[in-house]
């Protein structure tokens, strides 16, 4: 291990020598620098290379806690062991509460090497944890950026596919429909007429299916605003599934396209999950933009979910919803219990609002 640089804040040279000999007897590889004033202490710290501080409590005109406060004010973290005469339990407790690493009585210096070693190890552990947390935060940030990039790419790809369906498939089906109508007018045989009518019905069905696919891939209705788009989604979903759906709430201001798409896709996925898993009879959607937060609640009266079922995020599609929300600076909450339905809550800070710390939480 490399030699440590220890800063000794002490105004008694004899005590400094005793402390130096104590460390030598314990074979502690360290270079010990004596400082007596706050100015000297600050100069040594600012010069860098200090691994730990050993400090007497009572010094000429000040206490070592003033040196500790100086470190804290500058955001500096160092092992800080108080090595002093008897200072009372209350004073020791206050120093430890304020963040000092340990206290060693000058009359029991044999404890110092072990106390210093513990303080150094704890400091190293805290630094490693802080570094790991910083790396984890950076990893999460990159994941959110990647998720947002993928979502934008996915939406562009959906829009491209929708245009291709409209231009190629839709155009071809419309032409087929016109040709079949012409045949219907010019072929008099009853049997042929029956085939033409059947072909026209299938063509009409294919046209409607292609239009539904286009709307799901690129909901052009969003161009009219988020609330009209959700009203259309609720109406068509209820018509297709037979579920009783209602949309409540009113938006006070327009919503930007990114957040509007997140809300729309969340509502779309939530309704699909209700149909697949909830065994519900009715669903209520509530939309609001109060207090700088755009909120969508989707509540059903279905069978609900246990904690174990909620843990299977992929199977319920919740993980994708959470990542989509995080990409827009928001978060997802889920409230449910077996037999009590499920409520999914999407919250997105509006432009100018600060994202809540809950953005990284999963409930």
Short mmCIF file of C-alpha atoms in Angstrom, two decimals:
data_model
loop_
_atom_site.label_atom_id
_atom_site.label_comp_id
_atom_site.label_asym_id
_atom_site.label_seq_id
_atom_site.Cartn_x
_atom_site.Cartn_y
_atom_site.Cartn_z
CA UNK A 1 0.00 0.00 0.00
CA UNK A 2 1.29 3.51 -0.85
CA UNK A 3 2.41 5.72 2.02
CA UNK A 4 -0.47 7.78 3.43
CA UNK A 5 -0.31 11.51 4.03
CA UNK A 6 -1.91 12.34 7.39
CA UNK A 7 -2.57 15.91 8.47
CA UNK A 8 -2.26 16.41 12.24
CA UNK A 9 -4.07 19.48 13.55
CA UNK A 10 -2.36 19.97 16.93
CA UNK A 11 -0.84 22.89 18.86
CA UNK A 12 1.26 20.77 21.23
CA UNK A 13 4.49 19.43 19.60
CA UNK A 14 4.91 16.87 22.40
CA UNK A 15 1.50 15.34 21.68
CA UNK A 16 2.35 15.33 17.98
CA UNK A 17 5.51 13.33 18.69
CA UNK A 18 3.59 10.85 20.86
CA UNK A 19 1.09 10.32 18.08
CA UNK A 20 3.85 9.86 15.49
CA UNK A 21 5.55 7.19 17.65
CA UNK A 22 2.23 5.43 18.23
CA UNK A 23 1.73 5.03 14.50
CA UNK A 24 5.34 3.92 14.00
CA UNK A 25 4.96 1.18 16.64
CA UNK A 26 1.87 -0.07 14.81
CA UNK A 27 3.87 -0.17 11.52
CA UNK A 28 1.47 2.36 10.01
CA UNK A 29 2.98 3.55 6.72
CA UNK A 30 2.24 7.26 6.89
CA UNK A 31 3.77 10.69 6.50
CA UNK A 32 2.55 12.95 9.28
CA UNK A 33 2.34 16.73 8.77
CA UNK A 34 1.78 19.00 11.77
CA UNK A 35 -0.39 22.13 11.38
CA UNK A 36 -1.44 24.41 14.21
CA UNK A 37 -3.80 26.97 12.65
CA UNK A 38 -6.82 26.97 10.41
CA UNK A 39 -4.81 28.84 7.77
CA UNK A 40 -2.11 26.15 7.71
CA UNK A 41 -4.79 23.46 7.69
CA UNK A 42 -6.57 25.05 4.72
CA UNK A 43 -3.30 25.53 2.80
CA UNK A 44 -2.34 21.85 3.20
CA UNK A 45 -5.80 20.64 2.14
CA UNK A 46 -5.84 22.92 -0.90
CA UNK A 47 -2.38 21.70 -1.89
CA UNK A 48 -3.92 18.23 -2.20
CA UNK A 49 -2.68 14.76 -1.40
CA UNK A 50 -4.06 14.55 2.14
CA UNK A 51 -5.55 11.11 2.93
CA UNK A 52 -6.90 11.72 6.45
CA UNK A 53 -7.02 14.27 9.26
CA UNK A 54 -6.13 13.68 12.90
CA UNK A 55 -7.23 16.63 15.03
CA UNK A 56 -7.03 17.75 18.63
CA UNK A 57 -10.35 19.13 19.80
CA UNK A 58 -9.19 22.19 21.78
CA UNK A 59 -6.76 24.39 19.86
CA UNK A 60 -5.52 27.94 20.25
CA UNK A 61 -8.60 30.08 19.72
CA UNK A 62 -10.74 27.48 17.93
CA UNK A 63 -11.91 23.86 17.93
CA UNK A 64 -11.30 21.13 15.37
CA UNK A 65 -14.99 21.25 14.40
CA UNK A 66 -14.30 24.56 12.70
CA UNK A 67 -11.80 22.74 10.50
CA UNK A 68 -14.44 20.08 9.86
CA UNK A 69 -16.99 22.75 8.91
CA UNK A 70 -14.41 24.26 6.51
CA UNK A 71 -14.11 20.88 4.78
CA UNK A 72 -17.87 20.44 4.61
CA UNK A 73 -18.42 23.93 3.18
CA UNK A 74 -16.16 23.00 0.27
CA UNK A 75 -17.73 19.60 -0.28
CA UNK A 76 -14.55 17.76 0.73
CA UNK A 77 -14.82 14.29 2.28
CA UNK A 78 -11.85 13.03 4.30
CA UNK A 79 -11.50 10.60 7.23
CA UNK A 80 -11.50 12.90 10.26
CA UNK A 81 -10.44 11.37 13.60
CA UNK A 82 -10.50 13.51 16.74
CA UNK A 83 -7.48 12.72 18.97
CA UNK A 84 -7.90 14.72 22.14
CA UNK A 85 -8.01 14.68 25.88
CA UNK A 86 -11.29 14.00 27.64
CA UNK A 87 -13.95 16.21 26.04
CA UNK A 88 -17.13 14.69 27.45
CA UNK A 89 -19.64 12.27 25.96
CA UNK A 90 -21.97 15.03 24.77
CA UNK A 91 -19.16 16.74 22.82
CA UNK A 92 -18.07 13.42 21.29
CA UNK A 93 -21.66 12.64 20.30
CA UNK A 94 -22.06 16.07 18.67
CA UNK A 95 -18.83 15.65 16.70
CA UNK A 96 -19.80 12.21 15.46
CA UNK A 97 -23.29 13.44 14.61
CA UNK A 98 -21.77 16.21 12.51
CA UNK A 99 -19.76 13.64 10.56
CA UNK A 100 -16.42 13.12 12.32
CA UNK A 101 -15.15 9.57 11.75
CA UNK A 102 -14.11 8.67 15.31
CA UNK A 103 -12.76 9.89 18.65
CA UNK A 104 -9.61 8.62 20.40
CA UNK A 105 -8.60 9.71 23.90
CA UNK A 106 -4.97 10.88 24.08
CA UNK A 107 -4.56 8.71 27.16
CA UNK A 108 -5.49 5.63 25.07
CA UNK A 109 -3.47 6.19 21.90
CA UNK A 110 -3.10 2.44 21.38
CA UNK A 111 -6.61 2.63 19.89
CA UNK A 112 -5.55 5.12 17.24
CA UNK A 113 -4.16 2.77 14.52
CA UNK A 114 -7.30 0.62 14.52
CA UNK A 115 -9.62 3.67 14.61
CA UNK A 116 -7.71 5.31 11.77
CA UNK A 117 -7.77 2.11 9.71
CA UNK A 118 -11.54 1.82 10.16
CA UNK A 119 -12.02 5.45 9.16
CA UNK A 120 -9.90 4.97 6.02
CA UNK A 121 -11.77 1.80 5.03
CA UNK A 122 -15.16 3.43 5.62
CA UNK A 123 -14.11 6.42 3.55
CA UNK A 124 -12.94 4.14 0.72
CA UNK A 125 -16.25 2.26 0.85
CA UNK A 126 -18.23 5.51 0.70
CA UNK A 127 -16.17 6.75 -2.25
CA UNK A 128 -16.72 3.46 -4.06
CA UNK A 129 -20.46 3.67 -3.37
CA UNK A 130 -20.60 7.27 -4.56
CA UNK A 131 -18.74 6.34 -7.74
CA UNK A 132 -21.03 3.36 -8.31
CA UNK A 133 -24.10 5.57 -7.79
CA UNK A 134 -22.72 8.16 -10.21
CA UNK A 135 -22.05 5.46 -12.79
CA UNK A 136 -25.53 4.03 -12.25
CA UNK A 137 -27.09 7.49 -12.66
CA UNK A 138 -25.11 8.00 -15.87
CA UNK A 139 -26.18 4.56 -17.09
CA UNK A 140 -29.82 5.39 -16.37
CA UNK A 141 -29.48 8.71 -18.17
CA UNK A 142 -28.05 6.97 -21.21
CA UNK A 143 -30.80 4.36 -21.07
CA UNK A 144 -33.44 7.11 -20.99
CA UNK A 145 -31.75 8.83 -23.95
CA UNK A 146 -31.59 5.54 -25.83
CA UNK A 147 -35.24 4.78 -25.05
CA UNK A 148 -36.29 8.22 -26.29
CA UNK A 149 -34.21 7.76 -29.45
CA UNK A 150 -35.75 4.34 -30.08
CA UNK A 151 -39.27 5.65 -29.46
CA UNK A 152 -38.75 8.51 -31.90
CA UNK A 153 -37.35 6.07 -34.45
CA UNK A 154 -40.28 3.72 -33.87
CA UNK A 155 -42.80 6.52 -34.38
CA UNK A 156 -41.06 7.58 -37.60
CA UNK A 157 -41.09 3.98 -38.82
CA UNK A 158 -44.78 3.66 -37.95
CA UNK A 159 -45.51 6.85 -39.88
CA UNK A 160 -43.59 5.52 -42.88
CA UNK A 161 -45.48 2.22 -42.80
CA UNK A 162 -48.80 4.06 -42.46
CA UNK A 163 -47.97 6.14 -45.54
CA UNK A 164 -47.03 3.01 -47.49
CA UNK A 165 -50.30 1.33 -46.50
CA UNK A 166 -52.21 4.43 -47.59
CA UNK A 167 -50.35 4.97 -50.84
CA UNK A 168 -49.82 1.38 -51.99
CA UNK A 169 -52.33 -0.94 -50.34
CA UNK A 170 -55.07 1.66 -49.94
CA UNK A 171 -54.64 2.85 -53.51
CA UNK A 172 -54.63 -0.69 -54.89
CA UNK A 173 -57.74 -1.67 -52.93
CA UNK A 174 -59.56 1.46 -54.09
CA UNK A 175 -58.71 0.58 -57.71
CA UNK A 176 -59.89 -3.01 -57.20
CA UNK A 177 -63.14 -1.68 -55.73
CA UNK A 178 -63.71 0.51 -58.81
CA UNK A 179 -63.02 -2.39 -61.17
CA UNK A 180 -65.38 -4.66 -59.26
CA UNK A 181 -68.08 -1.99 -59.39
CA UNK A 182 -67.58 -1.76 -63.18
CA UNK A 183 -67.91 -5.56 -63.47
CA UNK A 184 -71.07 -5.43 -61.40
CA UNK A 185 -72.58 -2.99 -63.88
CA UNK A 186 -71.53 -4.91 -67.01
CA UNK A 187 -71.83 -8.60 -66.09
CA UNK A 188 -75.50 -9.63 -66.11
CA UNK A 189 -75.18 -13.27 -64.98
CA UNK A 190 -76.65 -13.76 -61.48
CA UNK A 191 -73.84 -16.10 -60.42
CA UNK A 192 -71.19 -13.61 -61.50
CA UNK A 193 -73.10 -10.82 -59.75
CA UNK A 194 -72.99 -12.82 -56.50
CA UNK A 195 -69.21 -13.22 -56.79
CA UNK A 196 -68.80 -9.52 -57.53
CA UNK A 197 -70.84 -8.55 -54.48
CA UNK A 198 -68.80 -10.92 -52.27
CA UNK A 199 -65.54 -9.50 -53.69
CA UNK A 200 -66.78 -5.95 -53.08
CA UNK A 201 -67.59 -6.79 -49.45
CA UNK A 202 -64.14 -8.32 -48.92
CA UNK A 203 -62.50 -5.32 -50.58
CA UNK A 204 -64.47 -2.92 -48.36
CA UNK A 205 -63.46 -4.96 -45.32
CA UNK A 206 -59.79 -4.81 -46.39
CA UNK A 207 -60.04 -1.04 -46.91
CA UNK A 208 -61.50 -0.55 -43.43
CA UNK A 209 -58.80 -2.81 -41.95
CA UNK A 210 -56.03 -0.86 -43.70
CA UNK A 211 -57.51 2.42 -42.45
CA UNK A 212 -57.62 1.04 -38.90
CA UNK A 213 -53.98 -0.05 -39.21
CA UNK A 214 -53.00 3.40 -40.47
CA UNK A 215 -54.73 5.11 -37.54
CA UNK A 216 -53.05 2.78 -35.03
CA UNK A 217 -49.64 3.24 -36.62
CA UNK A 218 -49.90 7.01 -37.02
CA UNK A 219 -52.91 8.53 -35.28
CA UNK A 220 -53.49 11.53 -37.54
CA UNK A 221 -56.27 12.50 -35.15
CA UNK A 222 -53.53 13.76 -32.79
CA UNK A 223 -53.12 16.68 -35.17
CA UNK A 224 -56.48 17.88 -33.84
CA UNK A 225 -55.23 17.80 -30.23
CA UNK A 226 -54.75 15.26 -27.45
CA UNK A 227 -58.27 15.39 -26.06
CA UNK A 228 -60.04 14.80 -29.42
CA UNK A 229 -57.57 11.97 -30.13
CA UNK A 230 -58.39 10.27 -26.81
CA UNK A 231 -62.10 10.75 -27.43
CA UNK A 232 -61.72 9.04 -30.79
CA UNK A 233 -59.64 6.22 -29.22
CA UNK A 234 -62.23 5.63 -26.50
CA UNK A 235 -65.10 5.65 -29.00
CA UNK A 236 -63.50 3.25 -31.48
CA UNK A 237 -62.20 0.92 -28.74
CA UNK A 238 -65.63 0.72 -27.10
CA UNK A 239 -67.26 0.11 -30.47
CA UNK A 240 -64.81 -2.67 -31.32
CA UNK A 241 -64.71 -4.45 -27.91
CA UNK A 242 -68.08 -3.78 -26.31
CA UNK A 243 -66.46 -2.41 -23.14
CA UNK A 244 -68.12 0.54 -21.41
CA UNK A 245 -65.57 3.37 -21.66
CA UNK A 246 -65.74 7.01 -20.67
CA UNK A 247 -63.26 9.86 -20.83
CA UNK A 248 -63.40 12.55 -18.13
CA UNK A 249 -61.51 15.79 -17.53
CA UNK A 250 -60.60 18.79 -19.63
CA UNK A 251 -57.24 20.20 -20.68
CA UNK A 252 -56.74 23.90 -20.17
CA UNK A 253 -53.95 24.32 -22.73
CA UNK A 254 -52.59 22.54 -25.83
CA UNK A 255 -50.07 19.74 -25.24
CA UNK A 256 -46.81 19.52 -27.19
CA UNK A 257 -46.56 16.66 -29.73
CA UNK A 258 -44.04 14.59 -27.75
CA UNK A 259 -46.12 14.47 -24.57
CA UNK A 260 -49.33 14.05 -26.55
CA UNK A 261 -47.89 10.97 -28.24
CA UNK A 262 -46.72 9.53 -24.88
CA UNK A 263 -50.19 9.99 -23.37
CA UNK A 264 -51.94 8.57 -26.43
CA UNK A 265 -49.69 5.50 -26.65
CA UNK A 266 -50.03 4.92 -22.90
CA UNK A 267 -53.83 5.03 -23.15
CA UNK A 268 -53.71 2.72 -26.17
CA UNK A 269 -51.47 0.17 -24.41
CA UNK A 270 -53.42 0.42 -21.15
CA UNK A 271 -56.71 -0.32 -22.93
CA UNK A 272 -55.11 -3.25 -24.75
CA UNK A 273 -53.89 -4.63 -21.40
CA UNK A 274 -57.37 -4.24 -19.94
CA UNK A 275 -58.83 -6.23 -22.81
CA UNK A 276 -56.17 -8.96 -22.52
CA UNK A 277 -55.84 -9.38 -18.76
CA UNK A 278 -58.37 -7.48 -16.66
CA UNK A 279 -61.66 -9.26 -17.43
CA UNK A 280 -63.28 -5.86 -16.90
CA UNK A 281 -66.70 -4.56 -17.84
CA UNK A 282 -65.96 -0.84 -17.76
CA UNK A 283 -62.95 1.51 -17.95
CA UNK A 284 -62.65 5.16 -16.95
CA UNK A 285 -59.98 7.49 -18.35
CA UNK A 286 -59.35 10.81 -16.62
CA UNK A 287 -57.17 13.55 -18.10
CA UNK A 288 -55.89 16.69 -16.35
CA UNK A 289 -53.10 19.28 -16.57
CA UNK A 290 -53.29 20.85 -13.10
CA UNK A 291 -50.27 22.19 -11.16
CA UNK A 292 -47.88 21.88 -14.09
CA UNK A 293 -48.33 18.11 -14.48
CA UNK A 294 -50.15 16.36 -17.30
CA UNK A 295 -51.88 13.32 -15.80
CA UNK A 296 -53.74 10.39 -17.33
CA UNK A 297 -55.51 7.84 -15.12
CA UNK A 298 -56.87 4.62 -16.59
CA UNK A 299 -59.05 2.67 -14.11
CA UNK A 300 -60.87 -0.59 -14.71
CA UNK A 301 -63.26 -2.72 -12.63
CA UNK A 302 -61.52 -5.98 -13.49
CA UNK A 303 -59.85 -8.70 -11.47
CA UNK A 304 -56.87 -6.57 -10.43
CA UNK A 305 -53.39 -8.00 -9.95
CA UNK A 306 -51.30 -9.40 -7.13
CA UNK A 307 -47.77 -8.22 -6.31
CA UNK A 308 -46.38 -11.30 -8.06
CA UNK A 309 -48.33 -10.51 -11.23
CA UNK A 310 -47.17 -6.88 -11.18
CA UNK A 311 -43.57 -8.11 -10.89
CA UNK A 312 -43.97 -9.69 -14.34
CA UNK A 313 -43.67 -6.29 -15.97
CA UNK A 314 -43.09 -7.50 -19.49
CA UNK A 315 -46.18 -9.70 -19.47
CA UNK A 316 -48.38 -6.71 -18.63
CA UNK A 317 -46.56 -4.26 -20.91
CA UNK A 318 -45.85 -1.96 -17.95
CA UNK A 319 -42.09 -1.86 -18.42
CA UNK A 320 -42.44 -0.36 -21.88
CA UNK A 321 -44.91 2.23 -20.57
CA UNK A 322 -42.54 3.15 -17.76
CA UNK A 323 -39.61 3.60 -20.15
CA UNK A 324 -41.75 5.70 -22.50
CA UNK A 325 -42.80 7.92 -19.57
CA UNK A 326 -39.22 8.30 -18.33
CA UNK A 327 -38.13 9.32 -21.80
CA UNK A 328 -40.44 12.34 -21.46
CA UNK A 329 -39.32 13.06 -17.87
CA UNK A 330 -42.37 11.45 -16.27
CA UNK A 331 -43.32 8.37 -14.31
CA UNK A 332 -45.91 5.62 -14.03
CA UNK A 333 -47.76 4.53 -10.87
CA UNK A 334 -49.96 1.46 -10.56
CA UNK A 335 -52.56 0.91 -7.84
CA UNK A 336 -54.21 -2.51 -7.70
CA UNK A 337 -55.24 -5.45 -5.55
CA UNK A 338 -56.79 -8.82 -6.42
CA UNK A 339 -60.49 -8.36 -7.13
CA UNK A 340 -60.32 -4.54 -6.88
CA UNK A 341 -59.45 -3.53 -10.42
CA UNK A 342 -56.35 -1.67 -11.53
CA UNK A 343 -55.54 2.01 -11.91
CA UNK A 344 -52.60 3.13 -14.02
CA UNK A 345 -51.47 6.73 -13.53
CA UNK A 346 -49.19 8.50 -15.99
CA UNK A 347 -47.66 11.82 -14.87
CA UNK A 348 -45.68 14.09 -17.19
CA UNK A 349 -44.25 17.45 -16.08
CA UNK A 350 -45.36 20.10 -18.54
CA UNK A 351 -42.93 22.50 -20.21
CA UNK A 352 -41.24 24.63 -17.53
CA UNK A 353 -42.16 22.28 -14.67
CA UNK A 354 -39.53 20.34 -12.78
CA UNK A 355 -39.60 16.54 -12.93
CA UNK A 356 -40.31 14.95 -9.56
CA UNK A 357 -37.81 12.54 -8.00
CA UNK A 358 -40.37 9.83 -8.54
CA UNK A 359 -39.30 9.66 -12.15
CA UNK A 360 -36.99 6.79 -11.29
CA UNK A 361 -39.36 4.97 -9.00
CA UNK A 362 -41.56 2.03 -9.80
CA UNK A 363 -44.62 1.41 -7.71
#
